[in-house]
Short mmCIF file of C-alpha atoms in Angstrom, two decimals:
data_model
loop_
_atom_site.label_atom_id
_atom_site.label_comp_id
_atom_site.label_asym_id
_atom_site.label_seq_id
_atom_site.Cartn_x
_atom_site.Cartn_y
_atom_site.Cartn_z
CA MET T 7 3.28 9.50 -25.17
CA SER T 8 7.06 9.82 -25.41
CA SER T 9 9.44 8.37 -22.81
CA ARG T 10 10.24 11.85 -21.51
CA GLU T 11 6.58 12.71 -21.03
CA ARG T 12 5.50 9.68 -19.10
CA PRO T 13 6.24 8.89 -15.43
CA ALA T 14 9.25 6.64 -14.95
CA ALA T 15 7.00 4.32 -12.93
CA VAL T 16 3.71 4.27 -11.09
CA LEU T 17 4.00 2.75 -7.62
CA PHE T 18 0.82 1.41 -6.06
CA ASP T 19 -0.06 0.76 -2.45
CA MET T 20 -2.08 -2.44 -2.14
CA ASP T 21 -4.59 -2.64 0.73
CA GLY T 22 -7.38 -0.14 0.30
CA THR T 23 -5.86 1.25 -2.89
CA LEU T 24 -6.00 -1.65 -5.35
CA VAL T 25 -8.03 -4.16 -3.36
CA ASP T 26 -10.84 -3.86 -0.84
CA THR T 27 -9.11 -5.43 2.16
CA GLU T 28 -9.40 -2.80 4.89
CA GLY T 29 -12.42 -4.50 6.43
CA LEU T 30 -10.65 -7.85 6.40
CA TRP T 31 -7.62 -6.28 8.09
CA TRP T 32 -9.77 -4.76 10.82
CA ASP T 33 -11.51 -8.10 11.41
CA ALA T 34 -8.12 -9.79 11.73
CA CYS T 35 -6.98 -7.19 14.26
CA VAL T 36 -10.19 -7.58 16.27
CA GLU T 37 -9.85 -11.37 16.29
CA VAL T 38 -6.27 -11.30 17.53
CA ALA T 39 -6.80 -8.53 20.10
CA CYS T 40 -9.98 -10.08 21.52
CA GLY T 41 -8.27 -13.45 21.72
CA LEU T 42 -5.61 -11.83 23.87
CA GLY T 43 -8.20 -10.18 26.11
CA SER T 44 -8.01 -6.66 24.71
CA PRO T 45 -11.13 -5.72 22.71
CA LEU T 46 -10.65 -2.91 20.21
CA GLY T 47 -12.81 0.17 19.81
CA GLU T 48 -13.43 2.81 17.18
CA ALA T 49 -10.36 4.79 18.25
CA ASP T 50 -8.27 1.69 17.64
CA ARG T 51 -9.79 1.27 14.20
CA LYS T 52 -8.67 4.76 13.24
CA ALA T 53 -5.23 4.20 14.73
CA LEU T 54 -4.74 0.88 12.90
CA TYR T 55 -5.83 2.23 9.51
CA GLY T 56 -2.94 1.95 7.08
CA LEU T 57 -0.46 0.65 9.67
CA SER T 58 2.09 -2.01 8.83
CA VAL T 59 1.65 -5.36 10.55
CA GLU T 60 4.66 -4.54 12.73
CA ASP T 61 3.14 -1.28 13.96
CA ALA T 62 -0.29 -2.89 14.38
CA ALA T 63 1.29 -5.56 16.58
CA LEU T 64 2.93 -2.85 18.67
CA HIS T 65 -0.41 -1.06 19.01
CA ILE T 66 -2.14 -4.23 20.24
CA THR T 67 0.61 -5.15 22.68
CA ALA T 68 0.56 -1.59 24.05
CA ALA T 69 -3.20 -1.93 24.57
CA LEU T 70 -2.59 -5.18 26.47
CA ASP T 71 -0.04 -3.47 28.68
CA THR T 72 -2.45 -0.59 29.36
CA ALA T 73 -5.20 -3.05 30.30
CA GLY T 74 -2.97 -4.30 33.09
CA GLY T 75 -3.81 -7.96 32.62
CA PRO T 76 -1.39 -10.90 32.67
CA GLY T 77 1.55 -10.50 30.36
CA GLY T 78 0.65 -11.37 26.80
CA PRO T 79 2.85 -12.44 23.89
CA GLY T 80 5.45 -10.06 22.57
CA ALA T 81 5.04 -7.97 19.43
CA PRO T 82 6.71 -10.54 17.10
CA ALA T 83 4.22 -13.21 18.19
CA VAL T 84 1.29 -10.83 17.73
CA GLU T 85 2.64 -9.90 14.31
CA ALA T 86 2.61 -13.56 13.29
CA MET T 87 -0.94 -13.95 14.61
CA LEU T 88 -2.12 -10.92 12.65
CA THR T 89 -0.50 -12.18 9.47
CA GLU T 90 -2.15 -15.57 9.86
CA ALA T 91 -5.59 -14.14 10.63
CA PHE T 92 -5.39 -11.73 7.69
CA THR T 93 -4.12 -14.40 5.28
CA VAL T 94 -6.98 -16.74 6.21
CA ARG T 95 -9.49 -14.04 5.34
CA LEU T 96 -7.77 -13.23 2.07
CA GLY T 97 -7.98 -16.89 1.14
CA SER T 98 -11.72 -16.45 0.63
CA GLY T 99 -11.00 -13.94 -2.13
CA VAL T 100 -10.52 -10.21 -2.47
CA THR T 101 -12.22 -7.62 -4.63
CA THR T 102 -10.28 -5.19 -6.80
CA LEU T 103 -11.40 -1.60 -6.36
CA PRO T 104 -13.07 0.36 -9.19
CA GLY T 105 -10.63 1.49 -11.84
CA ALA T 106 -7.70 -0.62 -10.61
CA VAL T 107 -7.45 -3.18 -13.39
CA ALA T 108 -8.24 -0.65 -16.12
CA LEU T 109 -5.46 1.67 -14.91
CA LEU T 110 -2.94 -1.17 -14.68
CA GLU T 111 -3.80 -2.29 -18.21
CA ALA T 112 -3.48 1.28 -19.50
CA LEU T 113 0.00 1.49 -17.98
CA ARG T 114 1.01 -1.80 -19.59
CA ALA T 115 -0.22 -0.63 -22.97
CA ALA T 116 1.75 2.62 -22.61
CA GLY T 117 4.91 0.84 -21.48
CA VAL T 118 4.93 2.51 -18.05
CA PRO T 119 6.27 0.18 -15.33
CA ALA T 120 3.95 -0.48 -12.40
CA GLY T 121 5.27 -1.45 -8.99
CA LEU T 122 3.45 -2.68 -5.92
CA VAL T 123 4.69 -1.14 -2.66
CA SER T 124 2.90 -2.65 0.31
CA ALA T 125 3.33 -2.56 4.08
CA SER T 126 1.88 -6.07 4.26
CA PRO T 127 4.02 -9.20 4.70
CA ARG T 128 5.19 -11.13 1.64
CA PRO T 129 2.68 -14.03 2.04
CA VAL T 130 -0.17 -11.51 2.02
CA VAL T 131 1.21 -9.63 -0.98
CA ASP T 132 1.71 -12.80 -3.00
CA LEU T 133 -1.82 -13.97 -2.21
CA VAL T 134 -3.33 -10.67 -3.38
CA LEU T 135 -1.18 -10.69 -6.52
CA GLU T 136 -2.91 -13.92 -7.52
CA THR T 137 -6.15 -11.92 -7.69
CA VAL T 138 -4.86 -8.66 -9.16
CA GLY T 139 -2.42 -10.36 -11.54
CA GLY T 140 1.28 -10.42 -10.78
CA HIS T 141 2.03 -10.05 -14.48
CA ARG T 142 0.75 -6.49 -14.29
CA PHE T 143 3.61 -5.40 -12.03
CA ARG T 144 7.31 -5.05 -12.79
CA LEU T 145 8.07 -5.70 -9.11
CA SER T 146 6.57 -5.83 -5.65
CA VAL T 147 7.95 -4.61 -2.33
CA ALA T 148 6.55 -6.14 0.86
CA ALA T 149 7.25 -5.75 4.58
CA GLY T 150 10.79 -6.89 5.22
CA ASP T 151 12.03 -6.06 1.72
CA SER T 152 13.47 -2.75 2.97
CA ALA T 153 15.16 -1.71 6.19
CA ARG T 154 12.09 0.15 7.46
CA ASN T 155 8.41 -0.03 6.60
CA LYS T 156 5.96 2.79 5.91
CA PRO T 157 5.78 5.65 6.99
CA ALA T 158 9.56 5.67 6.40
CA PRO T 159 10.52 6.30 2.74
CA ASP T 160 12.46 3.03 2.47
CA PRO T 161 9.83 0.93 0.62
CA TYR T 162 9.39 3.52 -2.13
CA LEU T 163 13.11 4.17 -2.36
CA ALA T 164 13.70 0.43 -2.67
CA ALA T 165 11.13 0.12 -5.46
CA ALA T 166 12.63 3.04 -7.41
CA ALA T 167 16.16 1.68 -6.96
CA ARG T 168 15.18 -1.76 -8.22
CA LEU T 169 13.51 -0.18 -11.24
CA GLY T 170 16.54 2.06 -11.84
CA VAL T 171 14.50 5.25 -11.80
CA ASP T 172 14.51 8.54 -9.90
CA PRO T 173 11.77 8.57 -7.21
CA ALA T 174 10.97 12.15 -8.25
CA ALA T 175 10.01 10.79 -11.67
CA CYS T 176 7.56 8.34 -10.11
CA VAL T 177 3.95 8.74 -9.05
CA ALA T 178 2.83 6.87 -5.95
CA ILE T 179 -0.82 6.04 -5.37
CA GLU T 180 -1.89 5.66 -1.75
CA ASP T 181 -4.99 5.70 0.43
CA SER T 182 -3.69 6.22 3.99
CA PRO T 183 -1.80 8.96 5.84
CA THR T 184 0.97 6.44 6.63
CA GLY T 185 1.44 5.57 2.98
CA VAL T 186 1.25 9.18 1.80
CA ALA T 187 3.95 10.12 4.32
CA SER T 188 6.18 7.30 3.05
CA ALA T 189 5.82 8.23 -0.61
CA ARG T 190 6.28 11.96 0.02
CA ALA T 191 9.41 11.32 2.08
CA ALA T 192 10.81 9.29 -0.81
CA GLY T 193 10.30 12.25 -3.15
CA CYS T 194 7.49 10.79 -5.25
CA ALA T 195 4.52 12.74 -6.51
CA VAL T 196 1.53 11.31 -4.67
CA ILE T 197 -2.07 10.62 -5.53
CA ALA T 198 -4.26 10.09 -2.46
CA VAL T 199 -7.38 8.06 -3.20
CA GLY T 200 -10.42 8.92 -1.11
CA LEU T 201 -8.30 10.73 1.45
CA PRO T 202 -8.53 14.46 2.24
CA VAL T 203 -4.95 15.70 2.09
CA THR T 204 -3.81 19.30 1.71
CA ALA T 205 -0.04 18.73 1.72
CA SER T 206 2.04 19.95 -1.21
CA GLY T 207 2.90 17.31 -3.75
CA VAL T 208 -0.31 15.37 -3.08
CA THR T 209 -3.22 15.20 -5.52
CA THR T 210 -6.52 13.86 -4.21
CA VAL T 211 -9.01 11.83 -6.24
CA PRO T 212 -12.24 10.06 -5.18
CA THR T 213 -11.37 6.71 -6.83
CA LEU T 214 -8.83 5.19 -9.19
CA GLU T 215 -11.36 5.77 -11.94
CA SER T 216 -10.25 9.43 -11.82
CA VAL T 217 -6.61 8.54 -12.55
CA ASP T 218 -5.46 8.42 -16.17
CA LEU T 219 -2.25 8.71 -18.16
CA PRO T 220 -2.48 12.48 -18.76
CA LEU T 221 -2.81 13.09 -15.00
CA LEU T 222 0.13 10.80 -14.24
CA ARG T 223 2.22 12.53 -16.90
CA ARG T 224 1.52 15.94 -15.40
CA LEU T 225 2.48 14.85 -11.91
CA ALA T 226 5.81 13.19 -12.74
CA SER T 227 8.66 15.70 -12.50
CA GLY T 228 12.00 13.90 -12.55
CA PRO T 229 14.07 12.54 -15.45
CA VAL T 230 13.19 9.28 -17.13
CA PRO T 231 16.20 7.05 -17.93
CA PRO T 232 17.03 6.66 -21.66
CA GLY T 233 15.13 3.79 -23.18
CA ALA T 234 12.73 3.52 -20.22
#
């Protein structure tokens, strides 16, 4: 595959895309919310899916306000509690999702840079990278590494800028509406894993096992820098 045929980079979401952490994230949210006197329900689970820790903290504090109980901690404190609860669960180990490692290794063999673009805080990202293998990524972007988090385009724009590539030449792989919105707004071609999406510029697949180099090559549209 020549440099002009391949994507300039493939940018991966982390939670729910590369590693099976969505259940751990929900458990962390439940623990924190219940500890503050605001049990979560199924509607909250759907609302929290794919949210950054900042937005999840805002959701929980809003639920506390709605409950009308005594004033709870502010969003920054809840954010710290969520990060701690999630990190503790990750410490027991995480499972990579089917096709993740094989795809990352195929990209390495082809010389295509891989980037990790996560809405999770840096301590969480670094912990997961120990499992997935930090050596498989050219860079990682975590919460706080850009001015705004997903669904804003900033994380993907930051990753492309650090790699020195055009976002339109990149393919982003996501599994949540929040992440898809972020990658689309940045101008990336998007693969949505296990997510029914009908928006233009988004290709849906059941698992990462359905993603290969020919598909990535077809989806990338922008120029690849000389020598990339």
